[in-house]
Each structure stands twice: as C-alpha cells, then as structure tokens.
Tab-separated table of C-alpha atoms in Angstrom:
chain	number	residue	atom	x	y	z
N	20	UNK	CA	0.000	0.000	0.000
N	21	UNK	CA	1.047	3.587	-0.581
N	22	UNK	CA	-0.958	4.957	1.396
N	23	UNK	CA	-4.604	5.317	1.504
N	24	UNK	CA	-7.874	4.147	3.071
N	25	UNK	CA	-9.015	0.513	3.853
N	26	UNK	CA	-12.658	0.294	3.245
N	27	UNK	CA	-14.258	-2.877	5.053
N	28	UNK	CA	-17.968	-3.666	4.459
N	29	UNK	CA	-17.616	-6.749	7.222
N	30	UNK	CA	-20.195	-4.927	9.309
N	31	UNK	CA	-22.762	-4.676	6.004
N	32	UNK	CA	-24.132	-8.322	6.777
N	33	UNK	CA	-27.439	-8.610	6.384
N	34	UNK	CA	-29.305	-10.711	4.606
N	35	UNK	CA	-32.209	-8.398	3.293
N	36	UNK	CA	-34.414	-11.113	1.106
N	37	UNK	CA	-35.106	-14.324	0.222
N	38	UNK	CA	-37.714	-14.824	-2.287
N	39	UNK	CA	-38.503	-18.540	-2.783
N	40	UNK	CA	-41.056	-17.657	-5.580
N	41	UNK	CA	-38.270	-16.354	-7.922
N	42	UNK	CA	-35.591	-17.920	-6.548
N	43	UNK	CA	-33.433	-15.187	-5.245
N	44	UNK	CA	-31.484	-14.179	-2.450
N	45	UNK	CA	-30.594	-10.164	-1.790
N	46	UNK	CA	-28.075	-9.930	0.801
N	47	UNK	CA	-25.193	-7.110	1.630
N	48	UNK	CA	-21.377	-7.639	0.752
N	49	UNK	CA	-20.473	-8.661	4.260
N	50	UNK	CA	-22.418	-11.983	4.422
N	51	UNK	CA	-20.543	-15.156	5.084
N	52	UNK	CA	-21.087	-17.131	2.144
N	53	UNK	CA	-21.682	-20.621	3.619
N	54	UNK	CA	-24.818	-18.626	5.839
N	55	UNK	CA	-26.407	-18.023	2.192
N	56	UNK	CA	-26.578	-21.486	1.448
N	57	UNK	CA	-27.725	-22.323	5.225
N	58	UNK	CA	-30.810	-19.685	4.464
N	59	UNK	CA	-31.326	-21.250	0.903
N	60	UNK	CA	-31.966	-24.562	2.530
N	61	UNK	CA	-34.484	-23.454	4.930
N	62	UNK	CA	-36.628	-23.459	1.606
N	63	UNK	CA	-35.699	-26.410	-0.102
N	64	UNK	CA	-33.140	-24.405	-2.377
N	65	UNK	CA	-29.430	-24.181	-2.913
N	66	UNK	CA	-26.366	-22.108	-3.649
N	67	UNK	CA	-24.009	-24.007	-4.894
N	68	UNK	CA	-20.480	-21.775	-4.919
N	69	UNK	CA	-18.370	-23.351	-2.760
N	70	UNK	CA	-14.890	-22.202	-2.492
N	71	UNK	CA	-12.304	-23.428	-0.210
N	72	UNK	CA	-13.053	-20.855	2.345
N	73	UNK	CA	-16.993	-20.745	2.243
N	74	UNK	CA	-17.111	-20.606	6.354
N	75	UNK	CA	-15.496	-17.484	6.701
N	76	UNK	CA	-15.413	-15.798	2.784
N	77	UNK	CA	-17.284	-12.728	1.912
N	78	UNK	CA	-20.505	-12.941	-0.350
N	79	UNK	CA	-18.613	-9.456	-2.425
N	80	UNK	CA	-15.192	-10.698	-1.615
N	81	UNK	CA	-16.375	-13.620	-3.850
N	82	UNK	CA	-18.211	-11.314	-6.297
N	83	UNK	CA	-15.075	-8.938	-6.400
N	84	UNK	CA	-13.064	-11.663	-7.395
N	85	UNK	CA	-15.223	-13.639	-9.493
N	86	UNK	CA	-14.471	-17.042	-7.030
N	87	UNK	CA	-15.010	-20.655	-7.565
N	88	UNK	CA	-14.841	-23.733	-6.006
N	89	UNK	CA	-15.638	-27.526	-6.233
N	90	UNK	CA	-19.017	-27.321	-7.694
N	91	UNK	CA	-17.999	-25.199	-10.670
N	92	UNK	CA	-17.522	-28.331	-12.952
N	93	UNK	CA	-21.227	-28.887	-12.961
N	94	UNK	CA	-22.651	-25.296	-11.267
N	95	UNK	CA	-20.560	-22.775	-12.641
N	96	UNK	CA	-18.773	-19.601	-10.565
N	97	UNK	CA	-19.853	-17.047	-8.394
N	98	UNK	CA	-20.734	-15.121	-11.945
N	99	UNK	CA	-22.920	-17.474	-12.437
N	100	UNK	CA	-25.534	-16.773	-10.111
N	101	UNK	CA	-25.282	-12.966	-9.757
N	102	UNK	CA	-28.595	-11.491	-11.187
N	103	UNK	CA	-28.162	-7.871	-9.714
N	104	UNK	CA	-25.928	-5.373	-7.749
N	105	UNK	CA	-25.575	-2.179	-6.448
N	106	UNK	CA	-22.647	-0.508	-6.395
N	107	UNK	CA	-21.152	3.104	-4.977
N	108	UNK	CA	-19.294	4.703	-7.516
N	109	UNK	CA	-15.743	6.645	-7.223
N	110	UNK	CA	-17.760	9.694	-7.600
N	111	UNK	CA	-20.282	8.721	-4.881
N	112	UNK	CA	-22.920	7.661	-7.119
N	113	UNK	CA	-25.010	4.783	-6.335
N	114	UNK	CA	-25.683	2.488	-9.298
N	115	UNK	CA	-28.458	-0.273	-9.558
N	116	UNK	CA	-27.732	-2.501	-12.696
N	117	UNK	CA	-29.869	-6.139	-12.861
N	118	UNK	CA	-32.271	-7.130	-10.830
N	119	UNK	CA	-34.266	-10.588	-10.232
N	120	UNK	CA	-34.909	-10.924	-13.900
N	121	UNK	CA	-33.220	-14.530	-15.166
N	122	UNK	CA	-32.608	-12.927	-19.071
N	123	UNK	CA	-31.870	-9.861	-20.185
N	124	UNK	CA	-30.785	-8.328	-23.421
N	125	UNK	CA	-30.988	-4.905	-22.621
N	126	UNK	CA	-27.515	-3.368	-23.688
N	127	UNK	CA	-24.309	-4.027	-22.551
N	128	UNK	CA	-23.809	-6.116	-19.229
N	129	UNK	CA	-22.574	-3.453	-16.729
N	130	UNK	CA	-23.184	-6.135	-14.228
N	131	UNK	CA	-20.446	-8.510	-15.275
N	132	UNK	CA	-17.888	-6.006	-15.371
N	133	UNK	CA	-18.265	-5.458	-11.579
N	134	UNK	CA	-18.101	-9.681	-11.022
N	135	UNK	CA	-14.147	-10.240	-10.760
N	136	UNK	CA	-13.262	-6.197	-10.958
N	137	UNK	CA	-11.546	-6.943	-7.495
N	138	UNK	CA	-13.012	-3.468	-6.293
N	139	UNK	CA	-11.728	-1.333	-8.634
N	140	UNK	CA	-14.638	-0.085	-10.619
N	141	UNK	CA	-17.206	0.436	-7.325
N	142	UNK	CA	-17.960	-0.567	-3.661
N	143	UNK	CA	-20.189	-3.528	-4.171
N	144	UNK	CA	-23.292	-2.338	-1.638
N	145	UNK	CA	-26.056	-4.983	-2.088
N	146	UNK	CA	-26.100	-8.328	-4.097
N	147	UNK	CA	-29.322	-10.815	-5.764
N	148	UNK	CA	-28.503	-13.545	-6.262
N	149	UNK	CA	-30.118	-16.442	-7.701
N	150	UNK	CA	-30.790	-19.970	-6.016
N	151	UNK	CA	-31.769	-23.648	-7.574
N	152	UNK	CA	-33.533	-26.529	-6.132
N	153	UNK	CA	-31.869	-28.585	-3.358
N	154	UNK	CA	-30.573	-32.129	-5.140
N	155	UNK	CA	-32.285	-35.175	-2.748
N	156	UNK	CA	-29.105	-37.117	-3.060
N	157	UNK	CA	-25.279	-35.875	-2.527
N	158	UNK	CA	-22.589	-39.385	-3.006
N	159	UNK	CA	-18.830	-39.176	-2.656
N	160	UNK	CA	-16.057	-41.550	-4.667
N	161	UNK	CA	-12.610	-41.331	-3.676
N	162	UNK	CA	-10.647	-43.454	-6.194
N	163	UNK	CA	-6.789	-43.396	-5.554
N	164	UNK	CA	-4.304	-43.908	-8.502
N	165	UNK	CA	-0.841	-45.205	-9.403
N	166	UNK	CA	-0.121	-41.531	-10.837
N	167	UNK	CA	-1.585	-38.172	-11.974
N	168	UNK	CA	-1.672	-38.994	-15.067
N	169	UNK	CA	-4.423	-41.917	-14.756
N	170	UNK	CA	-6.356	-39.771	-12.415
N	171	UNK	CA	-6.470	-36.709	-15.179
N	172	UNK	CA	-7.574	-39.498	-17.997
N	173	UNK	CA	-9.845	-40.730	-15.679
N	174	UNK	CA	-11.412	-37.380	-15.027
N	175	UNK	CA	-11.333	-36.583	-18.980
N	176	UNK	CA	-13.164	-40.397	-19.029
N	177	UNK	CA	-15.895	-39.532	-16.408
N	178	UNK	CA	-16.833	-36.060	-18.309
N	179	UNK	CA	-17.091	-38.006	-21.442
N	180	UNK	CA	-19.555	-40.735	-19.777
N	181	UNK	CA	-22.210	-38.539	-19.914
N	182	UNK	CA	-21.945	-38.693	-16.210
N	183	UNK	CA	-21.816	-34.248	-15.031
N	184	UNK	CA	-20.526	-34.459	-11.596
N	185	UNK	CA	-20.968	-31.757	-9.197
N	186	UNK	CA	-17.564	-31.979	-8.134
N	187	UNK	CA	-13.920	-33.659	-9.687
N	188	UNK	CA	-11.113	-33.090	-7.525
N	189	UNK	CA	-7.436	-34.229	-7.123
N	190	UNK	CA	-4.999	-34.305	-5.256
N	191	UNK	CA	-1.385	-35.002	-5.951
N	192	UNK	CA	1.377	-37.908	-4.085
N	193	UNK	CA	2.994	-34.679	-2.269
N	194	UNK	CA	-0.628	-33.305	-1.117
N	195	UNK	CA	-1.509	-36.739	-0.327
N	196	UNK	CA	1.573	-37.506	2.315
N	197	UNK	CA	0.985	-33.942	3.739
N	198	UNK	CA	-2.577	-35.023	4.546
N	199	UNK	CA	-1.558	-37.860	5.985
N	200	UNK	CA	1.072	-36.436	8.152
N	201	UNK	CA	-1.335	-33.854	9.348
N	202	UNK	CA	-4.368	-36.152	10.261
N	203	UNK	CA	-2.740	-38.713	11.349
N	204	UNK	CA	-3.684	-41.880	10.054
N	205	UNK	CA	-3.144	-44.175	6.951
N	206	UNK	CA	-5.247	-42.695	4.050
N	207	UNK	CA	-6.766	-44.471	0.962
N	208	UNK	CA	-4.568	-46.242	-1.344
N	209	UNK	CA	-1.406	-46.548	1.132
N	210	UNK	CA	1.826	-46.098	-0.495
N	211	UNK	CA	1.093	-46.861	-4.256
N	212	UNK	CA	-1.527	-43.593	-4.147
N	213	UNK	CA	0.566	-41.268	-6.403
N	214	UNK	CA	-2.514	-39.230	-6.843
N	215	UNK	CA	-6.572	-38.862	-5.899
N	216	UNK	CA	-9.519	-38.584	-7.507
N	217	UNK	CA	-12.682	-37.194	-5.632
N	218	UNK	CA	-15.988	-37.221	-7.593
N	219	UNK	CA	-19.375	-36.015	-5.716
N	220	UNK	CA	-22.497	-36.772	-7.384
N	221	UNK	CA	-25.873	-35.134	-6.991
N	222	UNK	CA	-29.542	-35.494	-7.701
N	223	UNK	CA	-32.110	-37.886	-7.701
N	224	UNK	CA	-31.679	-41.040	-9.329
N	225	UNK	CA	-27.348	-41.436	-8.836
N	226	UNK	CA	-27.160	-45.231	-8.641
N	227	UNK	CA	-26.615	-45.729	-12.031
N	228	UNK	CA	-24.040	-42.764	-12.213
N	229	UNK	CA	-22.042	-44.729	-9.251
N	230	UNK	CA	-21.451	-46.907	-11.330
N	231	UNK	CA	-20.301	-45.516	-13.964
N	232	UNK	CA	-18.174	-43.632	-12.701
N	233	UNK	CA	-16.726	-46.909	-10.659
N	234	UNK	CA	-16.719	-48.585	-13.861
N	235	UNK	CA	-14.415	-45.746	-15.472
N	236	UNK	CA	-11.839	-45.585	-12.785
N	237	UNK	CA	-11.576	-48.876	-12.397
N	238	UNK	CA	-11.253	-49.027	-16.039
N	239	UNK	CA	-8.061	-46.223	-16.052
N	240	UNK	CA	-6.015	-47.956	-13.406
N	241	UNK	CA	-7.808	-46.644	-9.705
N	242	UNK	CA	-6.270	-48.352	-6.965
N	243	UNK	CA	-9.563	-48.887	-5.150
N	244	UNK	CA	-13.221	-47.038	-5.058
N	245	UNK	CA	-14.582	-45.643	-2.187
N	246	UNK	CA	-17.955	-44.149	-2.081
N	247	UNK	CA	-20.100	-42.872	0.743
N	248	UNK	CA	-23.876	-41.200	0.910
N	249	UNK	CA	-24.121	-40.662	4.728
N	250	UNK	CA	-22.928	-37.172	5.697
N	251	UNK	CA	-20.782	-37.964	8.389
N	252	UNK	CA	-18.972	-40.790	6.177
N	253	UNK	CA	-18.903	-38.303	3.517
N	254	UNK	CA	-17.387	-35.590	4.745
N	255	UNK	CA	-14.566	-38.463	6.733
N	256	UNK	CA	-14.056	-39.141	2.991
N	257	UNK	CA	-13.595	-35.473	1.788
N	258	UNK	CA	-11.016	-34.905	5.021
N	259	UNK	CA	-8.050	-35.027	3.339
N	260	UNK	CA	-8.646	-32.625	0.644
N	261	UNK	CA	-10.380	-30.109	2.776
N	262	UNK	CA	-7.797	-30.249	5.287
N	263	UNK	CA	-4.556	-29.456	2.811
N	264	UNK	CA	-4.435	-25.923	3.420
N	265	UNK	CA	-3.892	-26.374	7.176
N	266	UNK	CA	-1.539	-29.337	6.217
N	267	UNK	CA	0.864	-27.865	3.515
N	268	UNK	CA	1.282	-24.553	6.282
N	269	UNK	CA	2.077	-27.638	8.912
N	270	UNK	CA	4.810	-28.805	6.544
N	271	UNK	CA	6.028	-26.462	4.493
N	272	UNK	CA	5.809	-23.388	7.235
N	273	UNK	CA	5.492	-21.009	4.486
N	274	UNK	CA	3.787	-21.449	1.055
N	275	UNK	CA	4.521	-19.468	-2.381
N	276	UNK	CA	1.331	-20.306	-3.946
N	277	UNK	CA	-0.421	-19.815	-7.824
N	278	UNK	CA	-4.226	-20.511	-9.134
N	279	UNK	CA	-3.662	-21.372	-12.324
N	280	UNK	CA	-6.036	-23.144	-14.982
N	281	UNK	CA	-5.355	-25.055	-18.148
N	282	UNK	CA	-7.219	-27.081	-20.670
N	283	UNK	CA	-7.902	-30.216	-18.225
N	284	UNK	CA	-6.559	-32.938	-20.674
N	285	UNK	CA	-2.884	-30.926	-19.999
N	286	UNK	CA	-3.209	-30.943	-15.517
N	287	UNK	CA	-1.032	-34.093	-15.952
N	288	UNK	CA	1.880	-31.863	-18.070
N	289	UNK	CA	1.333	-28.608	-16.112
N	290	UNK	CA	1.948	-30.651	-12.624
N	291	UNK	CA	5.094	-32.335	-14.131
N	292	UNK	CA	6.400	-28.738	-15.380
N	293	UNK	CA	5.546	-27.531	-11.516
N	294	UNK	CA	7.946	-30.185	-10.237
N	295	UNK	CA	10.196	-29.866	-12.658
N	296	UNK	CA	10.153	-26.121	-11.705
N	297	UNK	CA	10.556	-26.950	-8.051
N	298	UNK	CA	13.722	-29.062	-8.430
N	299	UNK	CA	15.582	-26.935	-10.634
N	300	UNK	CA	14.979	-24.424	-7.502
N	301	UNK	CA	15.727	-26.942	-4.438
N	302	UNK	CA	11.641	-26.015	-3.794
N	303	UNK	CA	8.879	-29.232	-3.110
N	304	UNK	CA	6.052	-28.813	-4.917
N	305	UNK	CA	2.652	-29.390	-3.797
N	306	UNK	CA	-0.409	-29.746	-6.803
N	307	UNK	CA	-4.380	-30.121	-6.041
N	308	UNK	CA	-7.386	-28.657	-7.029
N	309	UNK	CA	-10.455	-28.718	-9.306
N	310	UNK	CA	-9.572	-32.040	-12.238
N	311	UNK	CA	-12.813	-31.372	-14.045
N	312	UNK	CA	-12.283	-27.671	-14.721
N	313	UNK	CA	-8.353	-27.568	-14.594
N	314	UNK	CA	-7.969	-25.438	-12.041
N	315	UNK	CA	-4.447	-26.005	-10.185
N	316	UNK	CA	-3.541	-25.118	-6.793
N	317	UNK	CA	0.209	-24.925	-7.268
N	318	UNK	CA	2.365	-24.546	-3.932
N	319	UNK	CA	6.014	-24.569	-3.124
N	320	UNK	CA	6.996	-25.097	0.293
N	321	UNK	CA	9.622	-22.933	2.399
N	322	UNK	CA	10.413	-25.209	4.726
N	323	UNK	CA	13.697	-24.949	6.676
N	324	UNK	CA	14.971	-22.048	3.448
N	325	UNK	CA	16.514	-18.880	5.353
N	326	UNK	CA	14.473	-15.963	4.040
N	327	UNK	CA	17.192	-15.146	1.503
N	328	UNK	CA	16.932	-18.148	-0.423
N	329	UNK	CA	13.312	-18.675	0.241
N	330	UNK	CA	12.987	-14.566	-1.693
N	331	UNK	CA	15.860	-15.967	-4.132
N	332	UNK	CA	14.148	-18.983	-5.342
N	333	UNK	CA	10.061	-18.605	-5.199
N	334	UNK	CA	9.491	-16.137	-7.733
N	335	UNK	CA	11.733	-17.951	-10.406
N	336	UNK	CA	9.928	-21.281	-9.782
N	337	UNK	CA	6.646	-18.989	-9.886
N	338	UNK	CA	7.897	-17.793	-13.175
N	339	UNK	CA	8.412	-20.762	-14.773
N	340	UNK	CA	5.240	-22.160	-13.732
N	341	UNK	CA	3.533	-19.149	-15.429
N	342	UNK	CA	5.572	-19.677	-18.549
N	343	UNK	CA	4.240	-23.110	-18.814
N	344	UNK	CA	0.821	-22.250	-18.385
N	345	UNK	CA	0.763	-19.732	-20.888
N	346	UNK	CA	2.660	-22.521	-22.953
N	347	UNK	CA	-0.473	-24.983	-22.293
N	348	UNK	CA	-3.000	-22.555	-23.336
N	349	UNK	CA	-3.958	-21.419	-19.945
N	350	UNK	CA	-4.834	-18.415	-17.793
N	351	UNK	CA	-2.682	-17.105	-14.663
N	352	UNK	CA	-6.164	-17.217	-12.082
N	353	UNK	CA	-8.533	-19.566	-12.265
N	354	UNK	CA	-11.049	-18.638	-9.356
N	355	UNK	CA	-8.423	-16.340	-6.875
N	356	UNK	CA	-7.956	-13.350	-9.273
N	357	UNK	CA	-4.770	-11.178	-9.638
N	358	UNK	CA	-4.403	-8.286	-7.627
N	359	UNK	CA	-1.133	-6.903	-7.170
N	360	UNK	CA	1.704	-9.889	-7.043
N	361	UNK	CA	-0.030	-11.416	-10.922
N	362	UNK	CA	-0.414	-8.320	-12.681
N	363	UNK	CA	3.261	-8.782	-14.160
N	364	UNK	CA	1.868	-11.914	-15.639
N	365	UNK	CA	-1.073	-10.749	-17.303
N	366	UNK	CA	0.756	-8.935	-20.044
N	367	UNK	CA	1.914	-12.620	-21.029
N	368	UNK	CA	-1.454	-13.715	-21.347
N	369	UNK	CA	-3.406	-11.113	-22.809
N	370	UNK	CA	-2.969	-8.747	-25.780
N	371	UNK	CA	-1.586	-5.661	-25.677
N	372	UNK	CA	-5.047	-4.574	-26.776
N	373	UNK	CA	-6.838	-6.136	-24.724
N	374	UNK	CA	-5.129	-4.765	-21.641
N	375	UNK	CA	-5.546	-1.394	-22.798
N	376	UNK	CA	-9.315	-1.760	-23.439
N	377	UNK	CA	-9.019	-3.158	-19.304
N	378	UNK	CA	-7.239	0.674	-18.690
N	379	UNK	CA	-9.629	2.627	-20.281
N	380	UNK	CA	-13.035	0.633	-18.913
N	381	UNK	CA	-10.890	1.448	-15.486
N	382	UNK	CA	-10.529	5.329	-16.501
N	383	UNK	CA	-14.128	5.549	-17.432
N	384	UNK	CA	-15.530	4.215	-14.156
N	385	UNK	CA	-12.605	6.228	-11.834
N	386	UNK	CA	-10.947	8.629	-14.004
N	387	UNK	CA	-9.091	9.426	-10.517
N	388	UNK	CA	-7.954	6.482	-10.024
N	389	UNK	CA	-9.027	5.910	-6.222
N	390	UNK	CA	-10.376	2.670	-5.567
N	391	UNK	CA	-7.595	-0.121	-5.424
N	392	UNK	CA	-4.987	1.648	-7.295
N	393	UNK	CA	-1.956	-0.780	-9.058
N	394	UNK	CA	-4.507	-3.680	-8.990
N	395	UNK	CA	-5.362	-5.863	-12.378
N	396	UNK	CA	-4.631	-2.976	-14.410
C-alpha cells in the first residue's frame, strides 16, 4: 500500500431477502457465504459456490473476485448466479444494474464487469442472487491412482460418460503424504496412491451414475473405489482434501502459492512442469485442485529455506510455472484473481489490446484512479 484508506464492508451483513417464488437471495457484501446457502436450505433451495473458504469468505469478496470452487464443474462460478448489484461509484454515485430478472438483453452487461473487478470499478453495496432446487441425493467416490496422469484421464473419461458431476477433484502424491502427516492416520490407497480422484455426485436417481463412474476408474487404473452417501462418512471421505491448506502450512511453514487453470486434458503436463520447476529451484512442490475444470492449486513449500533463499528462489519457480501455463493454453487465475503480485503476468497472457481496453473501462468508471490503485490494471 502507498498509502490510503481501507474500506471494510464486514459490518454490512445482512441478509435483506429471500424470495422462494423467484428464486433469489438479496443480501449485503459482508455476508458469510456458507450462511447463504444455510438460508437457501431453509426453503428447499441451494447455492451451490463453494470455495475453499466458504465458512469465513465474503458474499462481495467472492463477487469482487469472481471465485469458484468444487461445484464449478457442474454449477458454474460465483458469476454465475449474480442477477443484480448495487454498487457506490468513485464519484459517490449509487448504481443499480440487474435485478431478479433470469434474461436480459438490454444493452451491454454493466453487471459482469463489476463480477471479478476486485473493487476497482465500485464498492459492491447490495447483491441478488439467484438460487436452484436442493438435489435429494449428494454421493462421494474417492478413487486413488498409481499416478496423476491416470487420475487426469480418468477425469477426462468420467466427463465423457455422460456422467456431469458436481464436483472432480485431485490431489497429488505430495498433497496426499501432507494429509496424511497432518491427520494422522493411513489414508486411501497406502503407499502406491501417487494421486486422488474425488468425484461427488448429486440429484435424484445417482445409482446408475455410481457406477459408472466406478466402472471408469476402475477401467483407467484406480487403486480402489470408495464411495459414501451418509454425511458424516462423507465428509470423513472429503477430510483429506479439505484439510490441505492447514496441512501444507504444517509442513512447508510457508507457502509461495499460484491458481492457475489449463485445458484439463494438460493438468497431468502442467503438474510435471511444476515439479520440474521446483527441483531446478531446491523447492517441493505441492499440486491439487479442481480435475474437471483444470484449475491447479500450485504450492512450493519454504520449509527450513533462510528468508534469503526462500525470496531468491520462489518467484523464479513462480515464473516458470507461469511460462508453462501460458505454454499450455492457460490463464494465470482460475477462481483467486490477480491483484497486485499477478499483474506482471497478465501482459503474457493477454494482448496488448486487450489490456488497454481493461485501462480505459478502469478510466471511465474512476478517471481518478481511487479505488484499489496498481490492482489488475
């Protein structure tokens, strides 16, 4: 920071609406997202954005960035289900764009270029939101594999099933030993896991899909299949992916981390050009995240590295893992967004034109440049 004035909209919490005859939700920027799907189920419905940090994320902290999660294979992003905002301008007008309407082809989409603007075109006031109908059903498979590369086929091979889960998850043989270090106990697969699979299906009628998607993995070299229905046995299955970001911190002490996304047929080539990265910089590398949309959670871990090599080494591993994602046809944020320490990496990514087109929507919405100056553009 240079300077300035931190604006936090924690205490703008409320949730103001929720209309079960449209199918909407109208809350302020403040809300905890997980209490928006707690409300939503009151009434039989569901919001289905789900990033890691859903217990203690912002509904516009998600907005602002544009955020993911799990579900996006089959549900889509937080962009998805935004049907209206309001926003205070840098000039202190308050804007009202969208509304509770499902379509609309009235002019240009002023709406979307506030979802992922990462507050620099307005202060995101009030948000509508759109809900679905709860699924009946929610089943888990956990099918461990020899490597990543039969888990990515195997993903590639459920998608092409006709089988739309609602999430595909993996996890890599690095991730894997840090989860089991941290909880304490053997996990799936023992020693020959190089790599998991996670598939959660949802809905009505899911026995046939179960097997399918058994069929598949066991078809592309899975270890074992594990599947649960019952919450608690569900969520003993999901453990050791939800727990990695406590685990990798346990281990590694300090993570240098990127959200990157590729084509998902190339996850297998981007995680082998993250460890190559990491040994050619005396860094271990750490790879999970979302198979079915190929979204990577890259992390390097400090571990015992003084502070000068730790500052020496990270952002030429980070490089290099940026070089090979643009080299795979991929984008340098997935679901996180770029802020300050990515904007160097855009300008490998996008035109020249493009980016400009990004400054001058900026100057026409803040020609004073005030809100979140040096961020995505």
């Amino acid at each position: 920071m240079g300077g300035g004035v931190v604006l936090s909209l924690e205490r703008l919490d409320r949730i103001l609406e929720l209309d079960p005859e449209n199918l909407t939700i109208t809350v302020e920027p403040g809300v905890v997202t997980a209490r928006i799907d707690e409300e939503a189920r009151r009434f039989g419905l569901f919001y289905p954005p789900d990033p890691a940090s859903v217990e203690s994320c912002s509904i516009g902290g998600n907005v602002a960035v544009g955020a993911g999660g799990a579900r996006a294979v089959k549900y889509g992003t937080t962009r998805d289900y935004v049907l209206g905002l309001e926003a205070v301008l840098p000039d202190g007008e308050t804007l009202h764009i969208g509304g509770k309407n499902v379509k609309d082809a009235s002019g240009y989409h002023l709406k979307d270029l506030f979802i992922g603007s990462e507050g620099t075109l307005g202060v995101i006031t009030r948000i509508t939101l759109r809900l679905v109908p709860r699924p009946e059903r929610e089943v888990v498979l956990l099918a461990p594999f020899p490597s990543i590369h039969e888990a990515a086929r195997a993903v590639t091979a459920i998608l092409r099933a006709r089988v739309v889960p609602a999430a595909a998850e993996f996890m890599d043989d690095v991730t894997i030993e840090a989860a089991r270090r941290y909880l304490g106990r053997d996990l799936p697969g023992g020693p020959a896991a190089g790599a998991y699979v996670f598939v959660e299906l949802d809905g009505r009628d899911l026995d046939a899909e179960m097997e399918r998607v058994a069929e598949v993995v066991q078809d592309h070299g899975a270890l074992d299949v594990l599947a649960a229905e019952d919450p608690g046995q569900r969520d003993r299955l999901w453990e050791s992916r939800r727990c990695l970001g406590e685990a990798l911190r346990a281990w590694g002490r300090q993570l240098g981390k990127a959200d990157v996304v590729v084509p998902r047929a190339r996850v297998p080539e981007l995680v082998e050009a993250v460890r190559q990265a990491g040994r050619r910089h005396g860094l271990v590398a750490a790879n999970f995240g979302h198979a079915g949309d190929g979204n990577v959670h890259v992390n390097f871990l400090r571990e015992d590295l003084s502070e000068a090599d730790w500052a020496e080494r990270l952002p030429r591993a980070l490089d290099e893992v940026m070089e090979a994602v643009r080299r795979l046809g991929g984008l340098p944020s997935g679901e996180h967004g770029i802020g300050v320490l990515k904007k160097p990496h855009l300008q490998r990514f996008l035109p020249e034109r493009a980016l400009a087109l990004m400054a001058s929507i900026k100057a026409a919405f803040d020609p004073l440049g005030i809100l979140n100056p040096g961020k995505v553009v």
